[in-house]
Coordinates of C-alpha atoms and ligand atoms in Angstrom, one line a residue:
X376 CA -81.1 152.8 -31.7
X377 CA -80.0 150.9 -28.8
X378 CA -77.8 153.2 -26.3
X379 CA -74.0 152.2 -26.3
X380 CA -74.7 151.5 -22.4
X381 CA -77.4 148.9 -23.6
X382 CA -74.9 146.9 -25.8
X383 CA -73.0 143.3 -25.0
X384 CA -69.4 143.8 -24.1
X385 CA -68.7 141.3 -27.0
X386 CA -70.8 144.3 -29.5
X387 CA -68.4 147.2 -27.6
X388 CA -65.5 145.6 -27.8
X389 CA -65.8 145.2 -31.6
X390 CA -66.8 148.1 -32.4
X391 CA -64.1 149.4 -30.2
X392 CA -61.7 147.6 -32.7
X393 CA -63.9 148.5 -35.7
X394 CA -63.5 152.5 -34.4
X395 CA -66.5 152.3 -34.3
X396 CA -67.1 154.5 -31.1
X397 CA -64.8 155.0 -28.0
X398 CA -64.1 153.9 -24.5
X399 CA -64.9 157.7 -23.5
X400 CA -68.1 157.3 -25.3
X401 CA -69.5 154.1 -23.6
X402 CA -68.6 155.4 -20.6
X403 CA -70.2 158.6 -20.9
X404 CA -73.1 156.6 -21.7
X405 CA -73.2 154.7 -18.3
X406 CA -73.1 157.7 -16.5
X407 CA -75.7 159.3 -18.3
X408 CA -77.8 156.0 -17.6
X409 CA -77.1 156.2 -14.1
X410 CA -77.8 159.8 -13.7
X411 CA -81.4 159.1 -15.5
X412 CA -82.5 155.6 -13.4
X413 CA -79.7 155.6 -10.9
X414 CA -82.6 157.2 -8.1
X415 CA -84.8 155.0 -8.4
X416 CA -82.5 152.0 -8.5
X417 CA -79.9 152.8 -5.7
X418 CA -77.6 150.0 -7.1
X419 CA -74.1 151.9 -6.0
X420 CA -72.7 152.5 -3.1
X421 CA -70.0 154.8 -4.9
X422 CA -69.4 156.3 -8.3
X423 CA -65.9 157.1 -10.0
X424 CA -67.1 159.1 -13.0
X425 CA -63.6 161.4 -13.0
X426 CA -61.2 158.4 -12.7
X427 CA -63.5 156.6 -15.3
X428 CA -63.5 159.0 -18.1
X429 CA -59.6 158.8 -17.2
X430 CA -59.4 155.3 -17.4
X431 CA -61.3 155.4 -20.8
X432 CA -59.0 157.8 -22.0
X433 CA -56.0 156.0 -21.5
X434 CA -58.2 152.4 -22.9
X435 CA -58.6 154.8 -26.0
X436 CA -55.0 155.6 -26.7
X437 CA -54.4 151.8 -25.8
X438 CA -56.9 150.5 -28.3
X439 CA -55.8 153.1 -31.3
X440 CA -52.2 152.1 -30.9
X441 CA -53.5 148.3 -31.7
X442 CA -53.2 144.8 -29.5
X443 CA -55.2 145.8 -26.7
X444 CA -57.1 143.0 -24.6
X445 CA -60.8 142.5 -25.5
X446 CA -62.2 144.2 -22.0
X447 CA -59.8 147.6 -23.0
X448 CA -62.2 150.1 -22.3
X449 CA -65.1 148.2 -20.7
X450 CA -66.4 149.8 -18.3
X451 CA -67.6 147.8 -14.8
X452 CA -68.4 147.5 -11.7
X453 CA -67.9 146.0 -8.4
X454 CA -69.6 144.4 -6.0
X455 CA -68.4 146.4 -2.7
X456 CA -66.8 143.6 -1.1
X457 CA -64.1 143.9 -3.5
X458 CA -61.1 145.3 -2.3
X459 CA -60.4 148.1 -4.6
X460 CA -56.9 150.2 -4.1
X461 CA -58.1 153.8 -3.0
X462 CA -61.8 153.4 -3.4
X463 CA -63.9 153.6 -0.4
X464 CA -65.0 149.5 0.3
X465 CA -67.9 148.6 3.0
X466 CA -69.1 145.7 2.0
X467 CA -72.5 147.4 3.0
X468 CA -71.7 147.4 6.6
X469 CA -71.3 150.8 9.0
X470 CA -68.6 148.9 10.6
X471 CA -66.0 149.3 7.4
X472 CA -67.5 153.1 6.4
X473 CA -64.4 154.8 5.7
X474 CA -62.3 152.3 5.1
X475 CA -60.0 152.5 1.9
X476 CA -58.1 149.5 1.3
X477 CA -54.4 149.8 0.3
X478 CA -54.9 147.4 -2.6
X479 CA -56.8 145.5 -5.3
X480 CA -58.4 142.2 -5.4
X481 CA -56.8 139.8 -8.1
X482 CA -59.8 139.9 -10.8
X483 CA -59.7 143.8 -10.7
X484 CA -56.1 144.1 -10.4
X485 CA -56.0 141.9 -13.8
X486 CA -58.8 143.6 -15.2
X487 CA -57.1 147.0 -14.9
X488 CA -53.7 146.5 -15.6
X489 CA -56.0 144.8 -19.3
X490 CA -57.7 148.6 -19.6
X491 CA -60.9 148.1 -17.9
X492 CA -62.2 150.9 -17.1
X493 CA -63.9 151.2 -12.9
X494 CA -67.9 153.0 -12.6
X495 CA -68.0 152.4 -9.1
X496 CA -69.0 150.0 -6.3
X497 CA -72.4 148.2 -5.7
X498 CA -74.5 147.8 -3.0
X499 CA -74.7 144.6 -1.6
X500 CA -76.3 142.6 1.7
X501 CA -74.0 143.3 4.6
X502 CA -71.0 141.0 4.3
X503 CA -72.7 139.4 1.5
X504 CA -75.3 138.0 3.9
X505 CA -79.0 137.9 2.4
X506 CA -80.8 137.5 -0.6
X507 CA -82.8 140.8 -1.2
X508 CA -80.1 143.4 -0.4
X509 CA -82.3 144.3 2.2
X510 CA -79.6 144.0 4.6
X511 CA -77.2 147.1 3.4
X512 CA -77.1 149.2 6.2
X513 CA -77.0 151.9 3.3
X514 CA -80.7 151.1 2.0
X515 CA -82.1 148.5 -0.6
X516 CA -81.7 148.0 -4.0
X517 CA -84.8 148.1 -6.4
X518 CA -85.5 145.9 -9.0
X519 CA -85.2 147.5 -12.5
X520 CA -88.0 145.1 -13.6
X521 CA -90.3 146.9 -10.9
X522 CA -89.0 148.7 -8.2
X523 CA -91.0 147.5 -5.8
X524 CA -89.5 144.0 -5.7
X525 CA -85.7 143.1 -4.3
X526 CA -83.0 142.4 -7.3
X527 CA -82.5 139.5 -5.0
X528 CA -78.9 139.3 -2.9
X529 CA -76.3 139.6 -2.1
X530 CA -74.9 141.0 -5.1
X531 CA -78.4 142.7 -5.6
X532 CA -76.6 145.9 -7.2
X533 CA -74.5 144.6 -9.8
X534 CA -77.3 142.7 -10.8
X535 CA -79.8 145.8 -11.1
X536 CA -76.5 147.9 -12.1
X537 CA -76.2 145.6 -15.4
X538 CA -79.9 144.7 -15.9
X539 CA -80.9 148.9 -15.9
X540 CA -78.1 149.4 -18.2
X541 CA -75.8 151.3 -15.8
X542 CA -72.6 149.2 -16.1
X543 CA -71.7 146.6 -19.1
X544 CA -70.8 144.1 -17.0
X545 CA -70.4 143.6 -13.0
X546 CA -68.5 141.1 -10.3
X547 CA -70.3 140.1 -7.4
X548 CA -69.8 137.0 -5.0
X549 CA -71.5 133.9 -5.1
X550 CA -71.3 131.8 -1.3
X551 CA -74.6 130.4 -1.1
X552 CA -75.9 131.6 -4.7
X553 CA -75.6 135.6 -4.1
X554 CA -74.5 135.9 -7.9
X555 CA -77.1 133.1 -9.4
X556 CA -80.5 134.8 -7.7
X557 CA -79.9 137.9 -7.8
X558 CA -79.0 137.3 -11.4
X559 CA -82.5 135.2 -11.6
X560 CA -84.5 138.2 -10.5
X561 CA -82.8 140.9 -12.6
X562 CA -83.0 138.6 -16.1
X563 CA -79.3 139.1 -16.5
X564 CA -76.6 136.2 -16.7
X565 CA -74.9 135.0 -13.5
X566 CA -71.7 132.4 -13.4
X567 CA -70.3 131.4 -10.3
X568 CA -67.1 129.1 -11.5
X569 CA -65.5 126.4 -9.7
X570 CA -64.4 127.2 -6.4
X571 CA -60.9 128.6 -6.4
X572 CA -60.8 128.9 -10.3
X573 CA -60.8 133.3 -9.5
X574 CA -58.6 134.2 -6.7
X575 CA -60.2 135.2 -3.5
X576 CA -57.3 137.8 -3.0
X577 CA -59.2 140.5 -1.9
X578 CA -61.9 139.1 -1.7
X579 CA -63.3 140.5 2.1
X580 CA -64.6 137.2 3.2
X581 CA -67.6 135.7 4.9
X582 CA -67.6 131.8 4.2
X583 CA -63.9 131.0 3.4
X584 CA -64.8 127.7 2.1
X585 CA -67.3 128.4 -0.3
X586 CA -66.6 132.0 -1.5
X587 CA -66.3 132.5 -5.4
X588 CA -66.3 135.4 -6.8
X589 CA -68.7 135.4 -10.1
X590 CA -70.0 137.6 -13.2
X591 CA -72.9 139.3 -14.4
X592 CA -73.4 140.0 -17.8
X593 CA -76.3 140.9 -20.8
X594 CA -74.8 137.2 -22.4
X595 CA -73.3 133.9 -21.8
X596 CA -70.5 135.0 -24.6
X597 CA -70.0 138.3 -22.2
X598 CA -69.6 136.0 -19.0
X599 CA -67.0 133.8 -21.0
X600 CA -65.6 136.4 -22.0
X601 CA -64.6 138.4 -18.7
X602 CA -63.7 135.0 -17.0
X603 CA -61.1 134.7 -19.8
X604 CA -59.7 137.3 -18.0
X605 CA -60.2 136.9 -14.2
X606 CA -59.6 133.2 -14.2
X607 CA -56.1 131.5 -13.2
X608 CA -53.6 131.2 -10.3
X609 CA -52.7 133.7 -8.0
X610 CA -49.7 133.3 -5.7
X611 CA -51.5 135.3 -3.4
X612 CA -54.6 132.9 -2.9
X613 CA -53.0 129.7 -1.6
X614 CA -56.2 127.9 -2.7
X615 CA -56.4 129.2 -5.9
X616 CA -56.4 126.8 -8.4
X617 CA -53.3 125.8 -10.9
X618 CA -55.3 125.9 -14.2
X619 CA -53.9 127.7 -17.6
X620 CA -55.5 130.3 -18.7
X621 CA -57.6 130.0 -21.4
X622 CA -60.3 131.5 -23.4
X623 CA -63.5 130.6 -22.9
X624 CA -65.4 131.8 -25.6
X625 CA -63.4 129.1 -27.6
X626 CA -66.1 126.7 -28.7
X627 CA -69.2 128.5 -27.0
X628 CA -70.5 127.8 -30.2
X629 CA -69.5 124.2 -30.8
X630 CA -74.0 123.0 -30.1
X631 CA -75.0 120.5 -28.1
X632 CA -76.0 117.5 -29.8
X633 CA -75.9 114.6 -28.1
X634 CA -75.3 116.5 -24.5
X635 CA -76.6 114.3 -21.9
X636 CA -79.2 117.2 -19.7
X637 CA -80.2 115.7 -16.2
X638 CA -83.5 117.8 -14.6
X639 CA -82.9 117.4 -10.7
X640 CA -86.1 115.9 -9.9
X641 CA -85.7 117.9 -6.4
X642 CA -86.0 121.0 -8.0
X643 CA -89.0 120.8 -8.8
X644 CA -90.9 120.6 -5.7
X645 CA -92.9 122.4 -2.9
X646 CA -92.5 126.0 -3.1
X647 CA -91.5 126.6 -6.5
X648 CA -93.8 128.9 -8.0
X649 CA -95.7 127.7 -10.9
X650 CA -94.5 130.5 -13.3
X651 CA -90.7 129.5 -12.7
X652 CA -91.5 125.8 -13.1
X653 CA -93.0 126.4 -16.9
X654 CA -90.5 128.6 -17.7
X655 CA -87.8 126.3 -16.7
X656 CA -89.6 122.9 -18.0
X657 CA -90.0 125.2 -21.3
X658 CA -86.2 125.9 -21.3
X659 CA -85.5 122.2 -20.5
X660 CA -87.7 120.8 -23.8
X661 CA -85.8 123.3 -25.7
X662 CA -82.5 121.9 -25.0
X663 CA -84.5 118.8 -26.2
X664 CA -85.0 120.4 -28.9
X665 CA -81.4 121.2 -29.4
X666 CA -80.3 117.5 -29.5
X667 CA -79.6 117.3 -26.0
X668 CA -80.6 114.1 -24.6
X669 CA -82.8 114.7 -21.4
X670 CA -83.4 112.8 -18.4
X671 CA -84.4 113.1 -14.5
X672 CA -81.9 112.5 -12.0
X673 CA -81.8 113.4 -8.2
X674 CA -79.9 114.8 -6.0
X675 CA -81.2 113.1 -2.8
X676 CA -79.3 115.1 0.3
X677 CA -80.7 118.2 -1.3
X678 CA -82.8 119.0 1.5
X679 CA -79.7 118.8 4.2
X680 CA -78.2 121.2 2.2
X681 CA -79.4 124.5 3.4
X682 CA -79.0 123.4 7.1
X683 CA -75.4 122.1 6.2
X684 CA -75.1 125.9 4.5
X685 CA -76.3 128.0 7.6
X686 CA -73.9 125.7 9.9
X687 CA -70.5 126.1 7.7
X688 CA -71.0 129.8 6.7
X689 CA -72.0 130.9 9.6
X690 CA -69.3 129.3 11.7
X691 CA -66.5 130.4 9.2
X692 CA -68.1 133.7 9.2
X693 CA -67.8 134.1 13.2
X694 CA -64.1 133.6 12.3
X695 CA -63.8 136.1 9.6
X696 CA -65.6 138.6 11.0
X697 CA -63.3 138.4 14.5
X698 CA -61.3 141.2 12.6
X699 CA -63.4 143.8 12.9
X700 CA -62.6 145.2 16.4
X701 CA -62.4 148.6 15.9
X702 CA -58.6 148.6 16.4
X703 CA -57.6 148.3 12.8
X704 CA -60.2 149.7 10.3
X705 CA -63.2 151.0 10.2
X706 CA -65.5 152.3 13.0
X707 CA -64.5 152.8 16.4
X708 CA -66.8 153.5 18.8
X709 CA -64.8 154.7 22.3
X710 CA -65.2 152.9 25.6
X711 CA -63.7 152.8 29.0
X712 CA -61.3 149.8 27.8
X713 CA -60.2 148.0 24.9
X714 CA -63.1 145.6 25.6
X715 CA -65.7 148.2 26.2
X716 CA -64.5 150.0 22.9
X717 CA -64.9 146.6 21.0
X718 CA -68.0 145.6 22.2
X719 CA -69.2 148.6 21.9
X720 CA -67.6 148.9 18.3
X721 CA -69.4 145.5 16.9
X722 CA -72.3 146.5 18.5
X723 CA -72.8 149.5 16.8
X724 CA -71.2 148.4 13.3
X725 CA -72.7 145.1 12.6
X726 CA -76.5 144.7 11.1
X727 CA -79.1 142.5 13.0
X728 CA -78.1 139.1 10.1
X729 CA -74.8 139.6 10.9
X730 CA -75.2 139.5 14.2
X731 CA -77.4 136.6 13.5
X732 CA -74.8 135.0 11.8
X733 CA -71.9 135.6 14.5
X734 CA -74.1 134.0 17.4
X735 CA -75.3 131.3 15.3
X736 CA -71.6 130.3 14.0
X737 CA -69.6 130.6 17.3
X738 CA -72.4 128.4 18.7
X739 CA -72.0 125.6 16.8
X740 CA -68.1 126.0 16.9
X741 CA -68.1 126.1 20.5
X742 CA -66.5 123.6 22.4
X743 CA -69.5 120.3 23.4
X744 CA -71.2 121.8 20.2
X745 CA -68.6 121.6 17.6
X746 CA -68.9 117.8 16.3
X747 CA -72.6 117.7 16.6
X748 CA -73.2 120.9 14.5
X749 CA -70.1 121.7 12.8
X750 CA -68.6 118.3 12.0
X751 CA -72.0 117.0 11.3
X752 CA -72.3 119.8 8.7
X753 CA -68.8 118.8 7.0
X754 CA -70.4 114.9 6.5
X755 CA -73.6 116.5 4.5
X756 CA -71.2 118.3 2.2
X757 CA -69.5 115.5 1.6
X758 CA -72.6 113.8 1.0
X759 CA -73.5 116.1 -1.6
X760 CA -70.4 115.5 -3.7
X761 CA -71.1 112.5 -3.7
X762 CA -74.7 112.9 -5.0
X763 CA -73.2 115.1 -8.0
X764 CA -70.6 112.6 -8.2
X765 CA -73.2 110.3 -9.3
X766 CA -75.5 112.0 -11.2
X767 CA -72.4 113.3 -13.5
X768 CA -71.5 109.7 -13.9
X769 CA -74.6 109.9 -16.1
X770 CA -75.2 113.3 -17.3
X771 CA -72.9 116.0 -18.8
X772 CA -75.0 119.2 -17.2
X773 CA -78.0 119.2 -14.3
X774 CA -81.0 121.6 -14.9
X775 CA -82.9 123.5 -12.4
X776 CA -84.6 126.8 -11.7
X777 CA -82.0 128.9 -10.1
X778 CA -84.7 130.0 -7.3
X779 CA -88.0 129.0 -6.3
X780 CA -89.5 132.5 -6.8
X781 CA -89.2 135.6 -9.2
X782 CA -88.7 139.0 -7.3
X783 CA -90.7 139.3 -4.4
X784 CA -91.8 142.5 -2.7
X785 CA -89.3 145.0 -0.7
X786 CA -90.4 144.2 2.9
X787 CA -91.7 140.9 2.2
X788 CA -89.3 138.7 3.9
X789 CA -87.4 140.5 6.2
X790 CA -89.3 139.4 9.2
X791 CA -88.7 135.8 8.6
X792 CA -85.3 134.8 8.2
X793 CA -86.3 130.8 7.3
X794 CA -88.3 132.3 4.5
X795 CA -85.1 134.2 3.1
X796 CA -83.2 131.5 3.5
X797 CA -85.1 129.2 1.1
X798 CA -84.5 131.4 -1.7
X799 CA -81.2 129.7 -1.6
X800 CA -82.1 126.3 -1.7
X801 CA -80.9 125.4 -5.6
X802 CA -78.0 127.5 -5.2
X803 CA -76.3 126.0 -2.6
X804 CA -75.2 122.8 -3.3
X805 CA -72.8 124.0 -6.1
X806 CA -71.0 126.2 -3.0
X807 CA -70.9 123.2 -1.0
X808 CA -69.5 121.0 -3.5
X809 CA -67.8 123.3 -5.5
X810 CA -69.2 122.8 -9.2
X811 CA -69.2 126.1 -11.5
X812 CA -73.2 126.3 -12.3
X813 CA -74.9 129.6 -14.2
X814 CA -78.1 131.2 -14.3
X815 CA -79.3 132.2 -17.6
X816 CA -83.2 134.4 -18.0
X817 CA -85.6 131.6 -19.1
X818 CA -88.5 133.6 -19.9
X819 CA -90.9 136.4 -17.8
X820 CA -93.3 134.7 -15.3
X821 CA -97.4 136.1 -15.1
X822 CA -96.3 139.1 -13.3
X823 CA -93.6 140.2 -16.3
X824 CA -90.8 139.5 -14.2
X825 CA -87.5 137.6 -15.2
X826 CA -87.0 133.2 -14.1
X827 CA -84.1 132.0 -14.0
X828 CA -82.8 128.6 -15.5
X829 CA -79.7 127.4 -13.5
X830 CA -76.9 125.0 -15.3
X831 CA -74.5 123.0 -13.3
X832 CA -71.7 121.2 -14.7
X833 CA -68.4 118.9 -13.1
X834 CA -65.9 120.9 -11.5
X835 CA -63.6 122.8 -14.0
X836 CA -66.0 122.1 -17.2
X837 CA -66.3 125.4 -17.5
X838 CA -66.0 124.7 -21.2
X839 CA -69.3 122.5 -21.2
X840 CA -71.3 124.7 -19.0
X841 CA -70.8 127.4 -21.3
X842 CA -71.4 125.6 -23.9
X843 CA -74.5 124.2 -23.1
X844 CA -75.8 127.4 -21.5
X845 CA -74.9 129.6 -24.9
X846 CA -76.9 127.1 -27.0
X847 CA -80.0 127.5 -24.8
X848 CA -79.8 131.2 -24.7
X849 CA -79.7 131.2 -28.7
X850 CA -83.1 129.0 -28.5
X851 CA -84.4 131.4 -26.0
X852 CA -83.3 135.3 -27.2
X853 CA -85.8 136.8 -24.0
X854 CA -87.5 139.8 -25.5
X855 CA -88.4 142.8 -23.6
X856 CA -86.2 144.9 -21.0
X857 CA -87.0 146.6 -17.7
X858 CA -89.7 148.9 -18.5
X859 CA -87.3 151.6 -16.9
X860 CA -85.0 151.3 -19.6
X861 CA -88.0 151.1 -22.6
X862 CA -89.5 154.0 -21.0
X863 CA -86.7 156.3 -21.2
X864 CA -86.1 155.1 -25.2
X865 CA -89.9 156.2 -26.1
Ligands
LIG1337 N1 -78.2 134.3 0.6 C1 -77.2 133.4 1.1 C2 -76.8 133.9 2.5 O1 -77.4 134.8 3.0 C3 -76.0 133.5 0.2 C4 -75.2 134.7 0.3 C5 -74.1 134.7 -0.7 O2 -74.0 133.9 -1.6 N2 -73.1 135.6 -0.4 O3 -75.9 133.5 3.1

């Protein structure tokens, strides 16, 4: 029998209605799956069993007395750069150890007050810089696939939290793709939705710009499903966007006959392994197969992208990250002065990437520098709008792998930051322009580990994207599950 921990959210919540089994129950169950795997997997940074089970409690009295929202007694969890009210957040960095914030970010604030019930918060890259999780300063994250390999970044936790069974469902953030690969690696379902569709409130932020905060879930119905909920204007993110809120599992259904598919022709090039370029040409003649009508577009300014990306987030990163002087929160390291005590603070509290990051930003801000690397930046973005301005003019949904490469060894990388950095190179042209795009588990590669097919669709089509990436996932079902997870059934 499949554990209650292993189950959809859409499968819980009905039998939550059904009484069928309880909010206590599930939860129970994700902590008993953490205790067995959650040594080997390391994919928290902090667990909440107590105030869980009391959250469940109340989502069971809620549920019995009839009405309650679908994610009533759900249980989550949280990428740790989500602001959570009394709950110890890092965002993986020594400088915030400690720090509590006094309040929620929007999407947990509204999942909450709805019943959701909080595991804990996951390990992620330092300020949500990286792609392996490698750069926590409180360890990495292993790959429930094979622990050996990264889960992929920044979100790297709540990807291995959902993929080893430990949390139904998770929120990470996606600035440069850290919801998509990480998703990729772990064979789990990632959405990053339009920029500015989820409030950022809370959100601690490292790219303003291109920040989103997205979902990981065991389905594409689970990820409609929880951005039902999470979606819609917030009065506290200026740039949040006016939309209604809706339901998005409204018409996931609906097929996709006659969809027009384009394959970005870019996608497909140097340095995409040969395992993720079957599985994803595979997933592509399915859609074919679903009555979609495929074609090849292109996406020319693809390969400006990733410098444009480590110019803006950078820069707006230098900005951000000017908070953390050891005056308000967090660490404080003493000194002589006020400057000695900073600079001594940062020095001691920031990673070697986010140091990186810093120098890198407030060079190309700084004044003789500024229009040559940050203004010239600004023009390639707008450059890639247009380019998905066009190719939407023809096609409904763009198909890609969501990374050149499956999971790649702890350790691997970490030398070469160019090499990191290319694991980003499908991702980031959705954050630059914007465009909601998903990553969906396309099949296992030679080595039995998840690929990743990515979907991108017009800003706010939402409804399309989910569409179209339900009806694949129907054609595909993947088989099989993290031999961590079998292994503990048998
Ligand atoms: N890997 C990318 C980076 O290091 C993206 C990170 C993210 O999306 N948060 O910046």
């Amino acid at each position: 029998m499949t554990a209650l921990c292993d189950r959809s959210a859409t499968e819980l919540s009905a039998m939550l209605r059904g009484g069928e089994t309880s909010s206590v129950e599930i939860t129970a169950s994700c902590f008993q799956r953490i205790e067995a795997v959650e040594d080997r997997v390391r994919a928290f940074l902090a667990r909440r069993e107590d105030a869980a089970q009391e959250q469940a409690t109340a989502a069971d009295s809620r549920i019995a007395s009839g009405g309650a929202p679908a994610v009533a007694g759900i249980p989550l969890a949280l990428k740790d750069v989500l602001s959570t009210r009394g709950v110890e957040t890092t965002c993986g960095s020594k400088i915030l150890d400690g720090y509590v914030p006094p309040y929620d970010c929007t999407p947990w604030k509204r999942l909450k007050d709805d019943g959701s019930v909080l595991l804990g918060k996951t390990n992620c890259d330092e300020f949500a810089m990286g792609s392996s999780n490698e750069n926590s300063a409180f360890g990495p994250v292993h790959n429930p696939w094979d622990l050996t390999m990264v889960p992929g970044g920044s979100s790297g936790g709540s990807a291995a939290a959902v993929a080893a069974g430990e949390a139904i469902w998770a929120l990470g953030t996606d600035t440069g793709g850290s919801v998509r690969q990480p998703a990729s690696l772990c064979g789990v379902v990632g959405l990053k939705p339009t920029y500015g569709l989820i409030s950022r409130y809370g959100l601690i932020a490292f790219a303003s710009s291109l920040d989103t905060i997205g979902t990981f879930t065991r389905g594409v119905r689970d990820a409609a499903m929880l951005l039902s909920f999470i979606a819609g204007k917030d009065l506290l993110d200026a740039t949040s966007l006016d939309t209604p809120r809706r339901d998005y599992t409204e018409g996931i259904d609906g097929g996709i006959d006659g969809l027009r598919v384009g394959v970005v022709r870019e996608a497909f090039g140097e340095g995409v392994e040969a395992g993720v370029e079957s599985s994803v040409r595979d997933a592509v003649d399915r859609l074919a197969g679903l009555g979609a009508t495929v074609g090849e577009t292109s996406l020319p300014h693809t390969d400006y992208a990733l410098s444009a990306y480590y110019l803006i987030a950078p820069s707006e990163a230098s900005s951000n990250l000017a908070r953390y002087d050891g005056v308000r929160y967090g660490l404080r390291v003493d000194g002589a002065d006020s400057i000695e005590m900073m600079t001594r603070t940062r020095g001691a509290g920031f990673g070697a990437e986010v140091k990186r990051r810093i120098m890198l930003g407030t060079y190309a801000l700084s004044a003789g520098y500024y229009e040559a690397y940050y203004g010239q930046a600004q023009k390639v973005r707008t450059l890639i709008i247009r380019d998905y301005e066009a190719a939407f003019s023809d096609f409904d949904v763009l198909v890609s792998p969501t990374s050149p490469t499956t999971a790649f060894p702890i350790g691997a990388k970490v030398d070469d930051p160019l090499a990191m950095y290319l694991n980003d190179v499908f991702t980031i042209p959705a954050n630059l322009s914007g465009m909601p795009a998903i990553s969906i588990p396309s099949g296992l590669d030679e080595k039995g580990l998840p690929v990743g097919v990515q979907i991108t669709a017009p800003v706010l089509r939402e409804d399309v994207l989910l569409r179209a990436a339900f009806a694949l996932e129907q054609a595909i079902a993947l088989e099989g599950r993290p031999r961590l997870v079998t292994d503990l059934a048998a």
